[in-house]
């Protein structure tokens, strides 16, 4: 509702949304037993209004006063925050400054980040000798530092070589080929259907590998 006010939503639509968010209940029915709970927060999953209402709220995090060295990229509920520095320590400092803004945003909007799924990674091709360990904090707790990270189906490594992504896609292709071989034989099994699966699953995956290669 605060997001709607910030976007100067007309009063008629604002009141309609407020009514939409009041007197909500969730039901769980199993056998002859039914449980009812009042719902006080969250968008209706699978609803027509859900994505739009989510974007209104989540878009405010992209409009935070980030520094010029920081870029925020969001897809659905996945958020990627990139902070650039001239050194490891400078990148670490910028990262923690931006994370403090996000912590404040999460408390103000009553949205929590999943610490178990949140990772930090140092991307650098600098060969000079300096410590490669960084400590980025979320809710005053350090995030796990990794050397590879999967984001939207792409495996990103700390050197931007994408060799891990190529291996990942190649392994997927191999598993799919073995699965197809069990279903499609010369004299029995799938024929045209298997060819369609091969074209969509194997060929396009190979094309992705070839492009990165």
Coordinates of C-alpha atoms in Angstrom, one line a residue:
X1 CA 0.0 0.0 0.0
X2 CA 2.9 2.3 0.7
X3 CA 4.2 1.6 -2.8
X4 CA 0.9 2.5 -4.3
X5 CA 0.9 5.8 -2.5
X6 CA 4.5 6.5 -3.6
X7 CA 3.4 6.0 -7.3
X8 CA 0.5 8.4 -6.6
X9 CA -2.2 5.8 -7.3
X10 CA -5.7 7.2 -7.8
X11 CA -7.8 7.0 -4.7
X12 CA -10.4 4.7 -6.4
X13 CA -7.7 2.1 -7.3
X14 CA -6.0 2.5 -3.9
X15 CA -9.2 1.8 -2.0
X16 CA -9.9 -1.2 -4.3
X17 CA -6.4 -2.6 -3.6
X18 CA -6.9 -2.0 0.2
X19 CA -10.2 -3.9 0.0
X20 CA -8.4 -6.7 -1.9
X21 CA -5.9 -7.1 1.0
X22 CA -8.4 -7.1 3.8
X23 CA -10.4 -10.0 5.3
X24 CA -8.3 -12.7 3.6
X25 CA -8.3 -16.3 4.7
X26 CA -6.4 -19.4 3.7
X27 CA -8.0 -22.9 4.0
X28 CA -6.5 -26.3 4.2
X29 CA -8.8 -29.2 3.8
X30 CA -7.8 -32.9 4.3
X31 CA -10.4 -35.7 4.5
X32 CA -13.1 -34.2 6.7
X33 CA -10.9 -31.8 8.5
X34 CA -10.6 -28.1 7.6
X35 CA -8.3 -25.5 8.9
X36 CA -8.7 -21.7 8.4
X37 CA -6.1 -19.0 9.0
X38 CA -6.3 -15.3 8.5
X39 CA -3.8 -13.9 6.0
X40 CA -2.3 -10.5 6.8
X41 CA 0.6 -10.2 4.3
X42 CA 1.8 -11.4 0.9
X43 CA 0.5 -11.5 -2.6
X44 CA -1.9 -14.2 -3.7
X45 CA 0.2 -16.7 -5.5
X46 CA -1.1 -17.5 -8.9
X47 CA -3.5 -14.5 -8.9
X48 CA -3.8 -12.0 -11.7
X49 CA -2.9 -9.1 -9.5
X50 CA -0.1 -10.8 -7.7
X51 CA 2.8 -10.1 -10.2
X52 CA 1.8 -6.4 -10.6
X53 CA 1.5 -5.9 -6.8
X54 CA 4.8 -7.6 -6.2
X55 CA 6.5 -5.5 -8.8
X56 CA 5.1 -2.3 -7.2
X57 CA 6.7 -3.2 -3.9
X58 CA 9.9 -4.9 -5.2
X59 CA 10.7 -2.1 -7.7
X60 CA 11.4 0.2 -4.7
X61 CA 14.5 -1.7 -4.0
X62 CA 15.8 -1.0 -7.5
X63 CA 15.3 2.7 -6.9
X64 CA 17.3 2.8 -3.7
X65 CA 20.1 5.5 -3.6
X66 CA 22.9 3.1 -4.7
X67 CA 26.3 4.6 -5.6
X68 CA 27.4 4.9 -9.2
X69 CA 29.7 1.9 -8.6
X70 CA 26.7 -0.4 -7.8
X71 CA 24.2 -2.1 -10.1
X72 CA 21.1 -4.0 -8.9
X73 CA 19.5 -6.6 -11.2
X74 CA 16.2 -8.3 -10.4
X75 CA 14.2 -11.1 -11.9
X76 CA 11.0 -12.1 -10.1
X77 CA 12.3 -12.5 -6.5
X78 CA 16.0 -13.1 -7.4
X79 CA 18.2 -10.1 -6.8
X80 CA 21.8 -9.7 -8.0
X81 CA 23.8 -6.8 -6.4
X82 CA 27.1 -5.9 -8.1
X83 CA 29.5 -3.5 -6.4
X84 CA 32.7 -2.5 -8.1
X85 CA 35.9 -1.3 -6.4
X86 CA 39.5 -0.6 -7.3
X87 CA 40.7 -3.1 -4.8
X88 CA 39.2 -6.0 -2.8
X89 CA 38.8 -4.0 0.3
X90 CA 37.1 -1.1 -1.5
X91 CA 34.7 -3.5 -3.2
X92 CA 34.0 -5.1 0.2
X93 CA 33.2 -1.7 1.7
X94 CA 30.9 -0.7 -1.1
X95 CA 29.1 -4.0 -0.9
X96 CA 28.5 -3.6 2.8
X97 CA 27.3 0.0 2.4
X98 CA 24.7 -1.2 -0.2
X99 CA 23.7 -4.2 1.9
X100 CA 22.9 -1.9 4.8
X101 CA 20.5 0.0 2.6
X102 CA 18.9 -3.2 1.6
X103 CA 18.6 -4.3 5.2
X104 CA 16.8 -1.0 6.0
X105 CA 14.5 -1.5 3.0
X106 CA 13.6 -5.1 4.1
X107 CA 12.7 -4.0 7.6
X108 CA 10.6 -1.1 6.3
X109 CA 8.8 -3.3 3.7
X110 CA 8.5 -6.4 6.0
X111 CA 10.4 -8.5 3.4
X112 CA 13.1 -10.9 4.5
X113 CA 16.0 -12.2 2.5
X114 CA 16.9 -15.9 2.6
X115 CA 20.4 -16.0 4.1
X116 CA 20.9 -19.7 3.3
X117 CA 20.4 -18.9 -0.5
X118 CA 22.3 -15.6 -0.4
X119 CA 25.9 -15.9 -1.5
X120 CA 28.8 -13.5 -2.1
X121 CA 31.5 -13.9 -4.8
X122 CA 34.6 -11.8 -5.6
X123 CA 35.0 -11.5 -9.4
X124 CA 38.6 -10.4 -10.2
X125 CA 41.3 -11.1 -12.8
X126 CA 43.8 -9.0 -11.0
X127 CA 47.0 -11.0 -10.4
X128 CA 48.4 -8.7 -7.7
X129 CA 48.9 -10.2 -4.3
X130 CA 46.1 -9.3 -2.0
X131 CA 43.6 -11.2 0.2
X132 CA 40.7 -12.6 -1.8
X133 CA 38.5 -13.1 1.2
X134 CA 35.6 -10.7 1.6
X135 CA 33.0 -10.3 4.3
X136 CA 29.6 -9.1 3.2
X137 CA 27.0 -8.9 5.9
X138 CA 23.3 -9.6 5.8
X139 CA 21.4 -8.7 9.0
X140 CA 24.8 -8.5 10.8
X141 CA 25.8 -12.0 9.7
X142 CA 28.5 -12.7 7.1
X143 CA 27.4 -14.4 3.9
X144 CA 29.1 -17.5 2.5
X145 CA 31.7 -16.7 -0.1
X146 CA 31.7 -18.9 -3.1
X147 CA 33.8 -19.2 -6.3
X148 CA 30.8 -20.2 -8.6
X149 CA 27.2 -19.0 -8.5
X150 CA 24.2 -20.0 -10.5
X151 CA 21.9 -17.2 -11.5
X152 CA 18.9 -17.6 -13.8
X153 CA 20.4 -20.9 -15.2
X154 CA 23.8 -19.5 -15.9
X155 CA 26.8 -20.7 -13.8
X156 CA 29.0 -17.7 -13.2
X157 CA 32.5 -18.2 -11.9
X158 CA 34.9 -15.8 -10.2
X159 CA 37.1 -15.4 -13.3
X160 CA 34.2 -14.9 -15.8
X161 CA 35.6 -17.8 -17.9
X162 CA 32.2 -19.7 -18.0
X163 CA 34.0 -23.1 -18.0
X164 CA 31.9 -24.2 -15.1
X165 CA 28.7 -23.3 -17.1
X166 CA 29.9 -25.2 -20.1
X167 CA 30.6 -28.3 -18.0
X168 CA 27.2 -27.9 -16.3
X169 CA 25.3 -27.8 -19.7
X170 CA 27.4 -30.7 -21.1
X171 CA 26.5 -32.8 -18.1
X172 CA 22.8 -32.0 -18.6
X173 CA 23.1 -33.0 -22.3
X174 CA 24.8 -36.3 -21.4
X175 CA 22.1 -37.2 -18.9
X176 CA 19.4 -36.4 -21.4
X177 CA 21.1 -38.5 -24.1
X178 CA 21.2 -41.5 -21.7
X179 CA 17.5 -41.0 -20.9
X180 CA 16.6 -40.9 -24.5
X181 CA 18.6 -44.0 -25.3
X182 CA 16.5 -45.9 -22.8
X183 CA 13.3 -44.8 -24.5
X184 CA 14.1 -44.7 -28.2
X185 CA 15.6 -47.8 -30.0
X186 CA 16.0 -48.8 -33.6
X187 CA 13.0 -51.2 -33.7
X188 CA 10.9 -49.9 -30.8
X189 CA 10.2 -47.0 -28.5
X190 CA 9.9 -43.3 -29.4
X191 CA 10.8 -42.1 -32.9
X192 CA 9.5 -38.7 -33.9
X193 CA 8.8 -37.7 -30.3
X194 CA 12.4 -38.6 -29.4
X195 CA 13.7 -36.5 -32.2
X196 CA 11.7 -33.5 -31.0
X197 CA 13.1 -33.9 -27.5
X198 CA 16.6 -34.2 -28.9
X199 CA 16.2 -31.0 -30.9
X200 CA 14.8 -29.0 -28.1
X201 CA 16.8 -30.4 -25.2
X202 CA 20.2 -31.4 -26.7
X203 CA 20.6 -29.3 -29.8
X204 CA 19.8 -26.0 -28.1
X205 CA 21.9 -26.9 -25.1
X206 CA 24.8 -27.7 -27.4
X207 CA 24.3 -24.4 -29.2
X208 CA 24.6 -22.6 -25.8
X209 CA 27.8 -24.4 -25.1
X210 CA 29.1 -23.7 -28.5
X211 CA 28.3 -20.0 -28.2
X212 CA 30.2 -19.8 -24.9
X213 CA 33.0 -21.8 -26.3

